[in-house]
Every structure is written in structure tokens, then in C-alpha cells.
Amino acid sequence: MHTVGILSLQGAFNKHAQVLERLKVDYRYVKYPTDLINCKSLIIPGGESSSLTKLILKNNLYDYLRDFAENKPVFGTCAGLIILSKIDTALVKGLGILDINIERNGWGSQINSFKQNVSAPNICNSKINAVFIRAPRIAKVNDKNIKILSSLNDEPILLQKKKCLGATFHPELTSNLTLHKYFIKMIDEKIITKS
Ligand code: GLN
């Protein structure tokens, strides 16, 4: 059994914790660098990537998170995926793990939030109910080692590069545990997409 860290600076971190509780997986909240000790993997939740950036820098977490994400399994959802990308703007500084062009709020603002059943055939046979809240859009994948696990209207919405999993939506807001199970399985069984 290993401990999953959940970055808990801002956003939907407690919902991820609830999912891990349902799966009986040990977790701990991560706010400061020392919290990463003993974490074997990390979830970076959705929220607001600009606020996350501010707090990551304020809490001196940036280098620690980048080092962690380069070496250990990480799952980023929505704003968490933005943080995993190479984005570098005045407001948002990504960790540079996933080389994708990402457009914040690409589907519109809060009122344009939506739910959609999507398929991820490499992961499960049934559909996943995906919740998109001020979700980013992946305009381009620049790295051939990134595997697209699910798309919506031909646009990637779920990606994996080796030990790094990223979703533009919020899997923790539905009762479907598929993606968290996949992440845990990915860690335990070392299901790592081929590069
Ligand atoms: N729009 C947010 C951002 O740019 C992401 C929204 C979310 O995580 N639900 O960071």
C-alpha cells in the first residue's frame, strides 16, 4: 500500500480524497515540500491554475513538484493538468512535464460548463461521465510520447505520458471511480505507456 499525495492548496482536493477513501487508498494532503516525503504519487486537483501557481510559488513548492512529477506518478485534473503543462504566462507557470498547447477556459466560462459521456477504450469498455468546468482545451500535443486516451470532438481530453496522467475534466465529481482506479493500477502495476 502506498500513500498518494493530494496537492491541497486550492480547489477540489477534498473530492479526490473522498474518492481515495472509497477506494481504501491511503492519502495525505500536500501543502509544503515536506508533505511530499513518503508520497509515492501525487494528484494535482482542479481549481484555478493562476491561484495554484501563486500558492505553489508562495509555499516554495515549485521545484519540489517539478522534481516529483518528473520521477513519480502524477495525475492532474483540469487546472491540475494546466499545471503539468509547459504553459508559462504572467499568471500561470506550468511544471513543464507535458508538452501540449493548452487554452485555459477553452470551452467558455462557468455557464458553459457541461457533462459528457466519453469513451476511453484503453481504460474501460463503458463510458465515463466527464464533468467540464471552465475546462481547458488541448489545442496541440507536441510530444509523440504522449498517448491520447480519450477525445471529445477529435480534441484530446485525457492524456498519458509514462507515469503522468492528465484530464481536462473532473473525474472526482462523479460516482464513477474508473480513472482513479486506473491511476492506482498504473502505479501498482507500472502500466506505463510506451515511449
Ligand atoms: N479555468 C481554470 C484554470 O484556468 C480551470 C478550471 C478547473 O479546474 N475546473 O485554471
Short mmCIF file of C-alpha atoms in Angstrom, two decimals, residues 30-100:
data_model
loop_
_atom_site.label_atom_id
_atom_site.label_comp_id
_atom_site.label_asym_id
_atom_site.label_seq_id
_atom_site.Cartn_x
_atom_site.Cartn_y
_atom_site.Cartn_z
CA VAL A 30 0.34 18.26 0.40
CA LYS A 31 0.78 21.95 1.18
CA TYR A 32 4.52 22.24 1.80
CA PRO A 33 7.61 20.46 0.41
CA THR A 34 8.00 18.23 3.50
CA ASP A 35 4.49 16.84 2.91
CA LEU A 36 5.82 15.14 -0.23
CA ILE A 37 8.08 12.89 1.81
CA ASN A 38 6.62 9.36 1.82
CA CYS A 39 4.20 10.16 -1.03
CA LYS A 40 4.67 7.68 -3.86
CA SER A 41 2.37 9.54 -6.24
CA LEU A 42 0.51 12.83 -6.43
CA ILE A 43 -2.85 14.18 -7.54
CA ILE A 44 -2.97 17.82 -8.64
CA PRO A 45 -6.65 18.80 -8.48
CA GLY A 46 -8.72 21.25 -10.47
CA GLY A 47 -9.39 24.73 -9.24
CA GLU A 48 -7.77 27.83 -10.67
CA SER A 49 -4.32 27.42 -12.19
CA SER A 50 -3.42 31.08 -11.55
CA SER A 51 -4.20 30.74 -7.82
CA LEU A 52 -2.44 27.38 -7.75
CA THR A 53 0.64 28.98 -9.35
CA LYS A 54 0.66 31.77 -6.75
CA LEU A 55 0.38 29.34 -3.85
CA ILE A 56 2.90 26.86 -5.30
CA LEU A 57 5.44 29.70 -5.54
CA LYS A 58 4.48 31.15 -2.14
CA ASN A 59 4.90 27.78 -0.41
CA ASN A 60 8.22 27.16 -2.16
CA LEU A 61 6.80 24.04 -3.82
CA TYR A 62 7.61 24.69 -7.49
CA ASP A 63 10.98 22.88 -7.78
CA TYR A 64 9.86 20.06 -5.49
CA LEU A 65 6.70 19.46 -7.51
CA ARG A 66 8.58 19.53 -10.80
CA ASP A 67 11.14 17.07 -9.50
CA PHE A 68 8.38 14.84 -8.11
CA ALA A 69 6.38 14.91 -11.36
CA GLU A 70 9.48 14.12 -13.42
CA ASN A 71 10.09 10.96 -11.42
CA LYS A 72 6.87 9.71 -9.86
CA PRO A 73 3.28 9.07 -10.95
CA VAL A 74 1.16 12.21 -11.10
CA PHE A 75 -2.49 12.73 -12.02
CA GLY A 76 -3.58 16.28 -12.94
CA THR A 77 -7.24 17.14 -13.40
CA CYS A 78 -8.42 20.33 -15.13
CA ALA A 79 -6.33 23.13 -13.54
CA GLY A 80 -4.03 20.32 -12.36
CA LEU A 81 -3.42 19.36 -16.00
CA ILE A 82 -2.68 23.02 -16.81
CA ILE A 83 -0.08 22.98 -14.03
CA LEU A 84 1.51 19.86 -15.54
CA SER A 85 1.85 21.52 -18.95
CA LYS A 86 4.58 23.79 -20.28
CA ILE A 87 2.39 26.88 -20.02
CA ASP A 88 4.37 29.96 -18.99
CA THR A 89 2.39 33.17 -18.79
CA ALA A 90 2.26 36.12 -16.41
CA LEU A 91 -0.34 34.25 -14.33
CA VAL A 92 0.37 30.56 -14.77
CA LYS A 93 3.69 28.74 -14.60
CA GLY A 94 3.42 25.07 -15.54
CA LEU A 95 5.82 22.39 -14.34
CA GLY A 96 6.75 21.58 -17.96
CA ILE A 97 6.03 17.85 -17.75
CA LEU A 98 3.55 17.61 -20.64
CA ASP A 99 4.42 19.35 -23.89
CA ILE A 100 0.95 20.42 -25.02
#
